[in-house]
């Protein structure tokens, strides 16, 4: 596909659409929009121009112009992505949704919140809670990430075991299509068998099939009580074996089941500068449970504690108040930061495998780490098989790092694929994993994805270099 | 699109693929495959041939042949559909999945059941329960419908309020694509942000985008205790107003919240030949709650009962054992049968609206019924806004019935659409609602659906006359 460059005439046209103050050309200011949270320089690229529409009409006009002029458009939320999905690798326009940041409606009769894409996830959570409801989406980046970005990547997070990922709470989306048309998919109906499920085709499509301008979020009753358990285990296999038992023997689906491996435990200990209990254990599991009544909560965490101890848990630490819960969560929450301190350049992966494959895959990752003399601490979501294997550059020179990283990722993906797993559980493919996507996806499915992309975006205007290589 | 007829050479080829005994040509036997449970003659059509492949390879060979020869293929489950989705309106091949009827695996570590599409939903439910798990999908047709059909229509049912529709439990699908290729979408990973969500694009696509040959179903812990409440209300508005209060004030998401209007109550009373309590009430609401512990169950149904009484429920009848529960459910369960006795020819609709719109939409339906002198009893799923308005032919002559039905449906759909609703909540569009789909769907979305269909099925082989008019 041959794209054109932004001309001064087109900048004027953009200014006419969104206003002078919502068009950025200054190279220094463009810098902010050149990357997301992937730390490596290869995943940064300056846009030619940034536009910040304030509503769906302006968004549609921009996309129509881009189609007419053959300019690639990269939609952007808060830039907290972890797969270079919002990075304008081909230049062109970055379309930032930051000005569409209003909570439009709290619908108390149907239990919906309607928001614009530039509202932060944290604001959605807080507003829902303040109004007497609960929004279940909870990516680790909630404080800063936009709900629009959560939709784009089908964000997961710590609560996905019980509540599922973002997708489950999205019932309607107003979008601008890749050709600049406006439509609302779904809405406030809680079920539908009326044509294809376009809503959930959009969710997770990383801005390649449409730009979300309004989101219909389902609200739940507030889970009023919660408790957090920290359970150390001798090794990862023993730890992971307990996961299905909690659900079937206990009849409980916890909100979170997180894991940290030995390297992570030590790293968190160093970062927090305080000893963690059982810091020589092979695995720490953090389990959070929520309930509407205190008695149900107590019954649930006692059941879980008993199951853990009966299945070789070394001990069970219960956090049943805010302070003790924070203490348990702190190690897990600060892990990314702790690893960043150890190694400012790193590569955080997001593979997902069937839950019972976690120990075998982690063992393989350890083997690979040894083979290439690289540290790969692993943490993540044990309840849903999502492993954030994090390659640390540490003292390697750049050339070695690139060479080693390429080989290590290829081996990790190979093992993931062989285990019935996928490249990404919640971060997405973005630009970062497009090559891997091509290598590790069944060609039949690559063809399906490409066919859908081309059918809905014939000029390949929207985020054309992401998810799949269409060249 | 120009389709060809089945020739004797092609029949021979089909016999070579699936064996003599799995090809049906005998017109009398073909009759069985001419319709589903839509009672009217206009929604019956004889296939030219029925084939019953035993595995995915045979299925793929049939689809390849159909593409080569330009023969339409209508996939068929148990034929319990309510929208003529499995009716071969253009003739050609009916591909019945009835021979692919094995439960392939119970995965206790990842909590999955893997089944072929021709297993009945009831068998899935029973096997899951016997193994210590719970399969949450529960369409009213569970005893006879196939899981493959549930996937095709994204079947709902009585438990969708709490558990969602079939879609939520489908994590993987082995399919044959419309061009005859085999691939497995998703699998046993419980989350994924790896390319487009093709799994849920397939679910609800009514056999127009692929033929499902294997289904990965998520299992849950068994809810061991349940209770059923019958609550009569003076009128429908008062009844529906209580629904969000149960969820937010009570913090409880019931398994079911069903409603019956006055006509339905009387019809059920007549059919069961016994008086129902408060049979002159404007609305009966049936609420089912499930819990893992008996104490939680009791707390939940007491809370719900209190909320109902505080909000003008006329009384609360609690079924806390099998017999009393059956008694409450019986009226609701036998409604379709009861209406059929009243009028063997009828037209059961499946509109879905935001929950708070139910009373207004029902009032409008009553107005329409009066205007056209037709009875339209309404029942359905109050918890998810799904209204089975059922037009009764009774003593009308055929011509009048057709004319009246057309006008009544048009008015009902107009109101549904204006209320933010959809044509179908769980039955699908099939052939029956294709015209309405064209009229009541945003043209942008019709274009998107058509584009996806054509992209994945360039020869328009799979169920080409369903969901959307591509002519």
Short mmCIF file of C-alpha atoms in Angstrom, two decimals, chain B:
data_model
loop_
_atom_site.label_atom_id
_atom_site.label_comp_id
_atom_site.label_asym_id
_atom_site.label_seq_id
_atom_site.Cartn_x
_atom_site.Cartn_y
_atom_site.Cartn_z
CA UNK B 1 -25.01 -15.66 -7.06
CA UNK B 2 -25.78 -18.52 -9.42
CA UNK B 3 -25.98 -21.90 -7.72
CA UNK B 4 -26.02 -25.30 -9.37
CA UNK B 5 -28.18 -28.31 -8.67
CA UNK B 6 -26.98 -31.55 -7.16
CA UNK B 7 -26.29 -34.15 -9.88
CA UNK B 8 -26.09 -37.91 -9.50
CA UNK B 9 -22.30 -37.61 -9.99
CA UNK B 10 -22.14 -35.28 -7.02
CA UNK B 11 -24.25 -37.64 -4.94
CA UNK B 12 -21.77 -40.38 -5.77
CA UNK B 13 -18.96 -38.09 -4.71
CA UNK B 14 -20.73 -37.36 -1.41
CA UNK B 15 -21.23 -41.10 -0.86
CA UNK B 16 -17.53 -41.59 -1.44
CA UNK B 17 -16.81 -39.01 1.25
CA UNK B 18 -19.23 -40.03 4.02
CA UNK B 19 -20.47 -43.50 3.03
CA UNK B 20 -23.78 -44.64 1.58
CA UNK B 21 -25.64 -44.67 4.89
CA UNK B 22 -24.82 -41.03 5.57
CA UNK B 23 -26.31 -39.60 2.40
CA UNK B 24 -30.07 -39.11 2.22
CA UNK B 25 -31.83 -38.70 -1.12
CA UNK B 26 -35.20 -40.33 -0.45
CA UNK B 27 -37.72 -37.43 -0.62
CA UNK B 28 -39.71 -38.81 2.30
CA UNK B 29 -36.64 -38.90 4.50
CA UNK B 30 -35.57 -35.48 3.24
CA UNK B 31 -38.82 -34.14 4.70
CA UNK B 32 -37.32 -34.38 8.20
CA UNK B 33 -34.65 -31.90 7.15
CA UNK B 34 -36.98 -29.42 5.47
CA UNK B 35 -37.80 -27.31 8.50
CA UNK B 36 -37.12 -26.39 12.07
CA UNK B 37 -39.60 -25.47 14.80
CA UNK B 38 -41.03 -22.46 13.01
CA UNK B 39 -44.50 -23.82 12.34
CA UNK B 40 -45.41 -22.01 9.13
CA UNK B 41 -45.17 -23.67 5.71
CA UNK B 42 -43.36 -20.73 4.17
CA UNK B 43 -40.34 -21.61 6.29
CA UNK B 44 -40.03 -25.20 5.06
CA UNK B 45 -37.97 -26.20 2.05
CA UNK B 46 -36.71 -29.59 0.90
CA UNK B 47 -32.96 -30.03 0.57
CA UNK B 48 -31.72 -31.81 -2.55
CA UNK B 49 -29.53 -34.05 -0.45
CA UNK B 50 -28.61 -34.50 3.20
CA UNK B 51 -25.07 -35.50 4.21
CA UNK B 52 -23.97 -36.53 7.65
CA UNK B 53 -20.18 -36.31 7.97
CA UNK B 54 -18.56 -38.07 10.89
CA UNK B 55 -15.56 -35.83 11.31
CA UNK B 56 -13.91 -32.59 10.39
CA UNK B 57 -12.08 -34.03 7.36
CA UNK B 58 -15.30 -35.29 5.78
CA UNK B 59 -16.91 -31.94 6.52
CA UNK B 60 -14.06 -30.11 4.80
CA UNK B 61 -14.27 -32.33 1.74
CA UNK B 62 -17.98 -31.66 1.38
CA UNK B 63 -17.44 -27.90 1.63
CA UNK B 64 -14.63 -28.02 -0.93
CA UNK B 65 -16.90 -29.90 -3.30
CA UNK B 66 -19.69 -27.39 -2.73
CA UNK B 67 -17.33 -24.51 -3.54
CA UNK B 68 -16.07 -26.22 -6.67
CA UNK B 69 -19.61 -26.95 -7.86
CA UNK B 70 -21.34 -23.85 -6.50
CA UNK B 71 -23.84 -25.69 -4.32
CA UNK B 72 -25.31 -23.96 -1.26
CA UNK B 73 -24.75 -25.76 2.05
CA UNK B 74 -27.07 -25.39 5.04
CA UNK B 75 -25.52 -26.62 8.30
CA UNK B 76 -28.00 -28.26 10.65
CA UNK B 77 -28.03 -29.22 14.30
CA UNK B 78 -31.07 -30.78 15.96
CA UNK B 79 -33.54 -28.69 13.98
CA UNK B 80 -34.91 -27.05 17.11
CA UNK B 81 -34.24 -23.55 15.75
CA UNK B 82 -36.89 -20.85 15.92
CA UNK B 83 -35.83 -18.66 13.00
CA UNK B 84 -35.55 -21.05 10.04
CA UNK B 85 -31.78 -20.79 10.27
CA UNK B 86 -31.25 -24.45 9.36
CA UNK B 87 -33.87 -24.55 6.60
CA UNK B 88 -32.36 -24.99 3.10
CA UNK B 89 -34.40 -22.25 1.47
CA UNK B 90 -32.31 -22.56 -1.71
CA UNK B 91 -32.18 -26.36 -1.73
CA UNK B 92 -28.70 -27.78 -2.15
CA UNK B 93 -26.99 -29.71 0.62
CA UNK B 94 -28.12 -29.94 4.22
CA UNK B 95 -25.04 -30.81 6.25
CA UNK B 96 -26.26 -32.43 9.44
CA UNK B 97 -23.79 -32.66 12.33
CA UNK B 98 -25.81 -35.41 14.03
CA UNK B 99 -23.03 -38.00 13.59
CA UNK B 100 -20.48 -35.82 15.31
CA UNK B 101 -21.93 -36.49 18.72
CA UNK B 102 -19.14 -37.43 21.08
CA UNK B 103 -17.99 -35.84 24.28
CA UNK B 104 -14.26 -35.88 23.62
CA UNK B 105 -12.70 -34.74 26.87
CA UNK B 106 -13.27 -33.58 30.42
CA UNK B 107 -10.23 -31.49 31.35
CA UNK B 108 -10.14 -31.33 35.14
CA UNK B 109 -7.04 -29.19 35.37
CA UNK B 110 -8.27 -26.41 33.11
CA UNK B 111 -12.01 -26.92 33.67
CA UNK B 112 -12.98 -27.51 30.06
CA UNK B 113 -15.21 -29.96 28.27
CA UNK B 114 -14.45 -30.60 24.61
CA UNK B 115 -17.37 -31.86 22.56
CA UNK B 116 -18.51 -32.40 19.01
CA UNK B 117 -21.35 -30.20 17.74
CA UNK B 118 -23.99 -32.95 17.66
CA UNK B 119 -24.01 -33.54 21.42
CA UNK B 120 -27.26 -32.33 22.96
CA UNK B 121 -27.03 -29.45 25.38
CA UNK B 122 -28.74 -31.64 27.97
CA UNK B 123 -26.04 -34.26 27.65
CA UNK B 124 -23.38 -31.59 28.16
CA UNK B 125 -25.18 -30.33 31.26
CA UNK B 126 -25.68 -33.80 32.72
CA UNK B 127 -22.16 -35.00 32.02
CA UNK B 128 -20.68 -31.83 33.50
CA UNK B 129 -22.79 -32.24 36.64
CA UNK B 130 -21.96 -35.93 36.99
CA UNK B 131 -18.26 -35.12 36.78
CA UNK B 132 -18.59 -32.51 39.52
CA UNK B 133 -18.87 -29.42 37.33
CA UNK B 134 -21.48 -27.10 35.91
CA UNK B 135 -22.17 -26.06 32.33
CA UNK B 136 -24.06 -22.78 32.50
CA UNK B 137 -25.67 -22.69 29.03
CA UNK B 138 -29.35 -23.55 29.38
CA UNK B 139 -31.67 -22.80 26.47
CA UNK B 140 -35.26 -23.99 27.01
CA UNK B 141 -34.64 -26.56 24.27
CA UNK B 142 -31.67 -28.07 26.15
CA UNK B 143 -33.06 -31.59 26.10
CA UNK B 144 -33.10 -31.73 22.33
CA UNK B 145 -30.98 -28.93 20.91
CA UNK B 146 -27.38 -29.58 19.88
CA UNK B 147 -24.50 -27.62 21.34
CA UNK B 148 -23.48 -26.77 17.77
CA UNK B 149 -26.84 -25.04 17.27
CA UNK B 150 -26.41 -23.22 20.58
CA UNK B 151 -23.11 -21.87 19.28
CA UNK B 152 -24.65 -20.93 15.93
CA UNK B 153 -27.40 -18.83 17.51
CA UNK B 154 -25.55 -17.77 20.67
CA UNK B 155 -28.40 -19.42 22.56
CA UNK B 156 -29.60 -17.74 25.72
CA UNK B 157 -32.16 -19.30 27.98
CA UNK B 158 -33.28 -19.03 31.54
CA UNK B 159 -29.91 -18.63 33.20
CA UNK B 160 -28.46 -15.86 31.07
CA UNK B 161 -29.06 -13.14 33.67
CA UNK B 162 -26.34 -14.52 35.90
CA UNK B 163 -24.24 -16.58 33.54
CA UNK B 164 -24.56 -14.79 30.20
CA UNK B 165 -25.34 -16.51 26.93
CA UNK B 166 -23.62 -19.45 25.24
CA UNK B 167 -20.92 -17.13 23.94
CA UNK B 168 -19.39 -16.68 27.38
CA UNK B 169 -18.61 -20.40 27.70
CA UNK B 170 -17.07 -20.87 24.28
CA UNK B 171 -13.28 -20.49 24.37
CA UNK B 172 -12.36 -22.52 21.35
CA UNK B 173 -13.91 -23.80 18.14
CA UNK B 174 -12.59 -26.15 15.54
CA UNK B 175 -14.22 -25.08 12.32
CA UNK B 176 -14.34 -25.78 8.64
CA UNK B 177 -14.21 -22.42 6.89
CA UNK B 178 -16.63 -21.55 4.09
CA UNK B 179 -13.90 -22.49 1.62
CA UNK B 180 -13.28 -25.87 3.21
CA UNK B 181 -10.19 -25.24 5.31
CA UNK B 182 -9.80 -26.61 8.81
CA UNK B 183 -8.62 -24.51 11.75
CA UNK B 184 -8.98 -24.27 15.51
CA UNK B 185 -9.85 -20.82 16.80
CA UNK B 186 -8.94 -20.26 20.44
CA UNK B 187 -8.72 -23.31 22.68
CA UNK B 188 -8.05 -23.75 26.37
CA UNK B 189 -6.56 -20.35 27.10
CA UNK B 190 -8.99 -18.36 29.21
CA UNK B 191 -7.92 -15.07 27.74
CA UNK B 192 -6.28 -13.81 24.60
CA UNK B 193 -5.35 -10.57 22.90
CA UNK B 194 -3.76 -12.29 19.95
CA UNK B 195 -5.43 -11.05 16.79
CA UNK B 196 -9.13 -10.60 16.22
CA UNK B 197 -11.67 -12.46 18.35
CA UNK B 198 -12.63 -14.93 15.64
CA UNK B 199 -14.15 -17.34 18.18
CA UNK B 200 -16.90 -14.91 19.08
CA UNK B 201 -17.33 -13.78 15.51
CA UNK B 202 -18.29 -17.40 14.79
CA UNK B 203 -20.64 -17.66 17.78
CA UNK B 204 -24.03 -16.36 16.68
CA UNK B 205 -23.13 -16.26 12.99
CA UNK B 206 -25.76 -18.96 12.32
CA UNK B 207 -23.58 -21.20 10.19
CA UNK B 208 -22.83 -18.48 7.65
CA UNK B 209 -19.11 -18.13 8.44
CA UNK B 210 -18.04 -21.67 9.25
CA UNK B 211 -19.14 -25.12 10.32
CA UNK B 212 -18.25 -25.91 13.91
CA UNK B 213 -16.80 -29.39 14.34
CA UNK B 214 -15.45 -29.16 17.87
CA UNK B 215 -16.35 -26.94 20.81
CA UNK B 216 -14.25 -26.03 23.86
CA UNK B 217 -16.71 -25.34 26.69
CA UNK B 218 -15.74 -23.72 29.98
CA UNK B 219 -16.94 -25.51 33.11
CA UNK B 220 -17.80 -23.82 36.40
CA UNK B 221 -18.09 -25.01 39.99
CA UNK B 222 -21.51 -26.52 40.70
CA UNK B 223 -23.96 -24.19 42.38
CA UNK B 224 -25.18 -26.73 44.89
CA UNK B 225 -28.29 -24.99 46.21
CA UNK B 226 -31.09 -23.15 44.50
CA UNK B 227 -34.43 -21.60 45.26
CA UNK B 228 -37.24 -20.34 43.06
CA UNK B 229 -39.50 -17.42 43.90
CA UNK B 230 -42.82 -16.59 42.29
CA UNK B 231 -43.82 -12.97 42.78
CA UNK B 232 -47.10 -11.60 41.37
CA UNK B 233 -47.36 -7.86 40.70
CA UNK B 234 -50.29 -5.59 39.99
CA UNK B 235 -48.82 -4.54 36.67
CA UNK B 236 -45.77 -5.02 34.48
CA UNK B 237 -44.17 -1.64 35.25
CA UNK B 238 -44.09 -2.37 38.98
CA UNK B 239 -42.69 -5.82 38.28
CA UNK B 240 -39.87 -4.68 36.00
CA UNK B 241 -38.93 -1.78 38.30
CA UNK B 242 -37.82 -4.31 40.89
CA UNK B 243 -35.22 -5.95 38.61
CA UNK B 244 -32.33 -3.45 39.00
CA UNK B 245 -33.11 -3.13 42.74
CA UNK B 246 -32.41 -6.83 43.29
CA UNK B 247 -29.02 -6.38 41.71
CA UNK B 248 -27.93 -3.08 43.23
CA UNK B 249 -29.75 -2.86 46.57
CA UNK B 250 -29.55 -6.59 47.10
CA UNK B 251 -26.12 -7.14 45.59
CA UNK B 252 -27.46 -10.32 44.03
CA UNK B 253 -27.46 -11.37 40.41
CA UNK B 254 -30.17 -14.03 40.22
CA UNK B 255 -29.79 -16.94 37.84
CA UNK B 256 -33.16 -16.23 36.24
CA UNK B 257 -35.70 -13.44 36.26
CA UNK B 258 -38.60 -14.49 34.05
CA UNK B 259 -41.89 -12.77 33.37
CA UNK B 260 -45.35 -13.76 32.13
CA UNK B 261 -48.05 -11.27 31.23
CA UNK B 262 -51.73 -11.60 32.03
CA UNK B 263 -52.57 -13.50 28.81
CA UNK B 264 -49.78 -15.98 29.50
CA UNK B 265 -50.83 -16.54 33.09
CA UNK B 266 -54.36 -17.35 31.95
CA UNK B 267 -53.09 -19.52 29.13
CA UNK B 268 -50.83 -21.50 31.48
CA UNK B 269 -53.70 -21.86 33.94
CA UNK B 270 -55.91 -23.28 31.22
CA UNK B 271 -53.22 -25.63 29.95
CA UNK B 272 -52.25 -26.95 33.37
CA UNK B 273 -55.90 -27.14 34.34
CA UNK B 274 -55.26 -25.82 37.82
CA UNK B 275 -55.58 -22.37 39.32
CA UNK B 276 -52.39 -20.32 39.60
CA UNK B 277 -52.04 -18.03 42.61
CA UNK B 278 -52.89 -14.41 41.84
CA UNK B 279 -53.93 -15.34 38.34
CA UNK B 280 -55.53 -11.93 37.85
CA UNK B 281 -52.24 -10.17 38.52
CA UNK B 282 -50.82 -8.05 35.71
CA UNK B 283 -47.51 -9.86 35.82
CA UNK B 284 -45.86 -12.90 37.35
CA UNK B 285 -42.13 -12.79 37.95
CA UNK B 286 -40.16 -15.97 38.55
CA UNK B 287 -36.77 -15.50 40.18
CA UNK B 288 -34.26 -18.29 40.62
CA UNK B 289 -31.16 -17.92 42.78
CA UNK B 290 -28.27 -20.31 43.11
CA UNK B 291 -25.48 -20.49 45.63
CA UNK B 292 -22.68 -22.78 46.64
CA UNK B 293 -23.73 -22.84 50.31
CA UNK B 294 -27.18 -23.21 51.85
CA UNK B 295 -26.69 -20.24 54.16
CA UNK B 296 -25.77 -17.97 51.26
CA UNK B 297 -28.80 -19.20 49.36
CA UNK B 298 -31.15 -18.46 52.24
CA UNK B 299 -29.68 -15.02 52.77
CA UNK B 300 -30.07 -14.29 49.05
CA UNK B 301 -33.68 -15.34 48.65
CA UNK B 302 -34.73 -13.60 51.84
CA UNK B 303 -33.13 -10.39 50.58
CA UNK B 304 -34.87 -10.74 47.24
CA UNK B 305 -38.22 -11.53 48.84
CA UNK B 306 -37.93 -8.47 51.07
CA UNK B 307 -37.04 -6.22 48.14
CA UNK B 308 -40.01 -7.53 46.15
CA UNK B 309 -42.46 -6.98 49.01
CA UNK B 310 -41.06 -3.51 49.71
CA UNK B 311 -41.62 -2.69 46.06
CA UNK B 312 -45.27 -3.71 45.78
CA UNK B 313 -44.92 -7.40 45.11
CA UNK B 314 -48.33 -8.86 45.99
CA UNK B 315 -46.85 -11.92 47.65
CA UNK B 316 -43.73 -14.09 47.52
CA UNK B 317 -43.99 -17.84 47.02
CA UNK B 318 -40.74 -19.64 47.73
CA UNK B 319 -39.87 -22.96 46.16
CA UNK B 320 -37.01 -24.35 48.20
CA UNK B 321 -37.37 -27.98 47.28
CA UNK B 322 -37.61 -29.80 43.99
CA UNK B 323 -41.38 -30.28 44.06
CA UNK B 324 -42.29 -26.71 44.94
CA UNK B 325 -39.77 -25.39 42.44
CA UNK B 326 -41.15 -27.56 39.67
CA UNK B 327 -44.61 -26.30 40.46
CA UNK B 328 -43.50 -22.69 40.02
CA UNK B 329 -41.48 -23.34 36.88
CA UNK B 330 -44.14 -25.53 35.29
CA UNK B 331 -46.36 -22.64 34.22
CA UNK B 332 -43.44 -20.86 32.58
CA UNK B 333 -41.91 -23.98 31.02
CA UNK B 334 -45.13 -25.14 29.42
CA UNK B 335 -46.04 -21.74 28.02
CA UNK B 336 -44.96 -22.40 24.45
CA UNK B 337 -46.92 -25.65 24.53
CA UNK B 338 -49.92 -23.95 26.12
CA UNK B 339 -49.93 -21.26 23.44
CA UNK B 340 -49.58 -23.90 20.73
CA UNK B 341 -52.70 -25.64 22.04
CA UNK B 342 -54.55 -22.32 21.88
CA UNK B 343 -53.30 -21.74 18.37
CA UNK B 344 -51.32 -24.36 16.42
CA UNK B 345 -50.20 -21.66 14.02
CA UNK B 346 -48.38 -18.84 15.72
CA UNK B 347 -45.36 -16.64 15.32
CA UNK B 348 -43.00 -16.50 18.25
CA UNK B 349 -40.83 -13.43 18.36
CA UNK B 350 -37.62 -12.85 20.23
CA UNK B 351 -37.11 -9.11 20.51
CA UNK B 352 -34.69 -7.79 23.09
CA UNK B 353 -34.70 -4.32 24.63
CA UNK B 354 -32.94 -2.58 27.52
CA UNK B 355 -34.54 -4.06 30.67
CA UNK B 356 -36.21 -0.80 31.72
CA UNK B 357 -38.00 -0.58 28.38
CA UNK B 358 -39.91 -3.84 28.87
CA UNK B 359 -43.09 -2.29 30.33
CA UNK B 360 -43.39 0.41 27.66
CA UNK B 361 -42.72 -2.06 24.86
CA UNK B 362 -45.27 -4.52 26.29
CA UNK B 363 -47.83 -1.72 26.54
CA UNK B 364 -47.19 -0.88 22.89
CA UNK B 365 -47.53 -4.53 21.91
CA UNK B 366 -50.90 -4.64 23.69
CA UNK B 367 -51.97 -1.56 21.79
CA UNK B 368 -50.90 -3.13 18.49
CA UNK B 369 -52.72 -6.36 19.38
CA UNK B 370 -55.93 -4.41 19.97
CA UNK B 371 -55.51 -2.43 16.79
CA UNK B 372 -55.26 -5.59 14.68
CA UNK B 373 -57.62 -7.74 16.79
CA UNK B 374 -54.97 -10.35 17.44
CA UNK B 375 -53.81 -11.97 20.66
CA UNK B 376 -50.12 -11.46 21.44
CA UNK B 377 -49.27 -13.07 24.78
CA UNK B 378 -45.81 -12.05 25.98
CA UNK B 379 -43.39 -13.88 28.21
CA UNK B 380 -39.64 -14.07 28.48
CA UNK B 381 -36.54 -13.08 30.29
CA UNK B 382 -37.09 -9.95 32.37
CA UNK B 383 -33.52 -10.00 33.63
CA UNK B 384 -32.16 -9.49 30.16
CA UNK B 385 -34.95 -7.67 28.33
CA UNK B 386 -35.81 -10.55 26.03
CA UNK B 387 -39.52 -10.63 25.14
CA UNK B 388 -41.13 -13.60 23.41
CA UNK B 389 -44.14 -11.81 21.97
CA UNK B 390 -46.16 -14.59 20.40
CA UNK B 391 -48.67 -13.78 17.69
CA UNK B 392 -51.56 -16.27 17.68
CA UNK B 393 -53.35 -17.05 14.42
CA UNK B 394 -56.32 -18.69 16.15
CA UNK B 395 -59.32 -18.52 13.79
CA UNK B 396 -57.93 -16.16 11.18
CA UNK B 397 -57.87 -17.39 7.59
CA UNK B 398 -54.44 -17.81 6.05
CA UNK B 399 -54.51 -14.67 3.94
CA UNK B 400 -55.61 -12.47 6.84
CA UNK B 401 -53.01 -14.07 9.10
CA UNK B 402 -50.21 -13.30 6.69
CA UNK B 403 -51.32 -9.74 6.12
CA UNK B 404 -51.90 -9.04 9.82
CA UNK B 405 -48.68 -10.75 10.87
CA UNK B 406 -46.63 -8.69 8.46
CA UNK B 407 -48.10 -5.43 9.74
CA UNK B 408 -47.93 -6.41 13.40
CA UNK B 409 -44.31 -7.51 13.16
CA UNK B 410 -43.39 -4.34 11.37
CA UNK B 411 -44.94 -2.27 14.14
CA UNK B 412 -43.38 -4.36 16.90
CA UNK B 413 -39.94 -4.15 15.28
CA UNK B 414 -40.34 -0.41 14.80
CA UNK B 415 -41.02 0.04 18.50
CA UNK B 416 -38.21 -2.31 19.46
CA UNK B 417 -35.78 -0.43 17.28
CA UNK B 418 -36.90 2.92 18.66
CA UNK B 419 -36.34 1.57 22.19
CA UNK B 420 -32.70 0.71 21.49
CA UNK B 421 -33.59 -2.93 21.01
CA UNK B 422 -32.77 -5.71 18.58
CA UNK B 423 -34.76 -8.19 16.50
CA UNK B 424 -33.45 -11.23 18.29
CA UNK B 425 -32.04 -11.91 21.73
CA UNK B 426 -31.36 -15.62 21.39
CA UNK B 427 -33.18 -17.25 18.45
CA UNK B 428 -31.28 -15.54 15.65
CA UNK B 429 -32.25 -14.00 12.33
CA UNK B 430 -32.24 -17.16 10.25
CA UNK B 431 -34.29 -16.90 7.07
CA UNK B 432 -37.34 -15.70 8.96
CA UNK B 433 -36.06 -12.23 9.84
CA UNK B 434 -33.76 -11.45 6.92
CA UNK B 435 -36.14 -8.84 5.51
CA UNK B 436 -36.60 -7.24 8.92
CA UNK B 437 -32.84 -7.28 9.41
CA UNK B 438 -32.42 -5.25 6.23
CA UNK B 439 -35.03 -2.76 7.35
CA UNK B 440 -34.09 -2.34 11.00
CA UNK B 441 -30.30 -2.41 10.89
CA UNK B 442 -28.09 0.62 10.41
CA UNK B 443 -26.90 0.43 6.76
CA UNK B 444 -23.31 0.88 7.94
CA UNK B 445 -23.60 -2.31 9.94
CA UNK B 446 -25.33 -4.18 7.14
CA UNK B 447 -22.39 -3.25 4.95
CA UNK B 448 -19.93 -4.47 7.60
CA UNK B 449 -21.76 -7.79 7.94
CA UNK B 450 -21.93 -8.24 4.17
CA UNK B 451 -18.27 -7.33 3.79
CA UNK B 452 -17.20 -9.89 6.40
CA UNK B 453 -19.44 -12.56 4.90
CA UNK B 454 -18.05 -12.00 1.41
CA UNK B 455 -14.48 -11.82 2.68
CA UNK B 456 -14.72 -15.20 4.41
CA UNK B 457 -17.12 -16.93 2.01
CA UNK B 458 -16.34 -15.51 -1.43
CA UNK B 459 -18.57 -18.06 -3.22
CA UNK B 460 -21.41 -17.54 -0.69
CA UNK B 461 -21.65 -21.28 -0.10
CA UNK B 462 -22.51 -21.44 3.60
CA UNK B 463 -26.12 -20.74 4.54
CA UNK B 464 -26.14 -17.91 2.00
CA UNK B 465 -29.76 -16.85 2.45
CA UNK B 466 -29.55 -16.35 6.20
CA UNK B 467 -28.89 -13.37 8.50
CA UNK B 468 -28.43 -10.91 5.65
CA UNK B 469 -29.75 -10.51 2.11
CA UNK B 470 -26.72 -10.54 -0.16
CA UNK B 471 -28.63 -10.45 -3.40
#
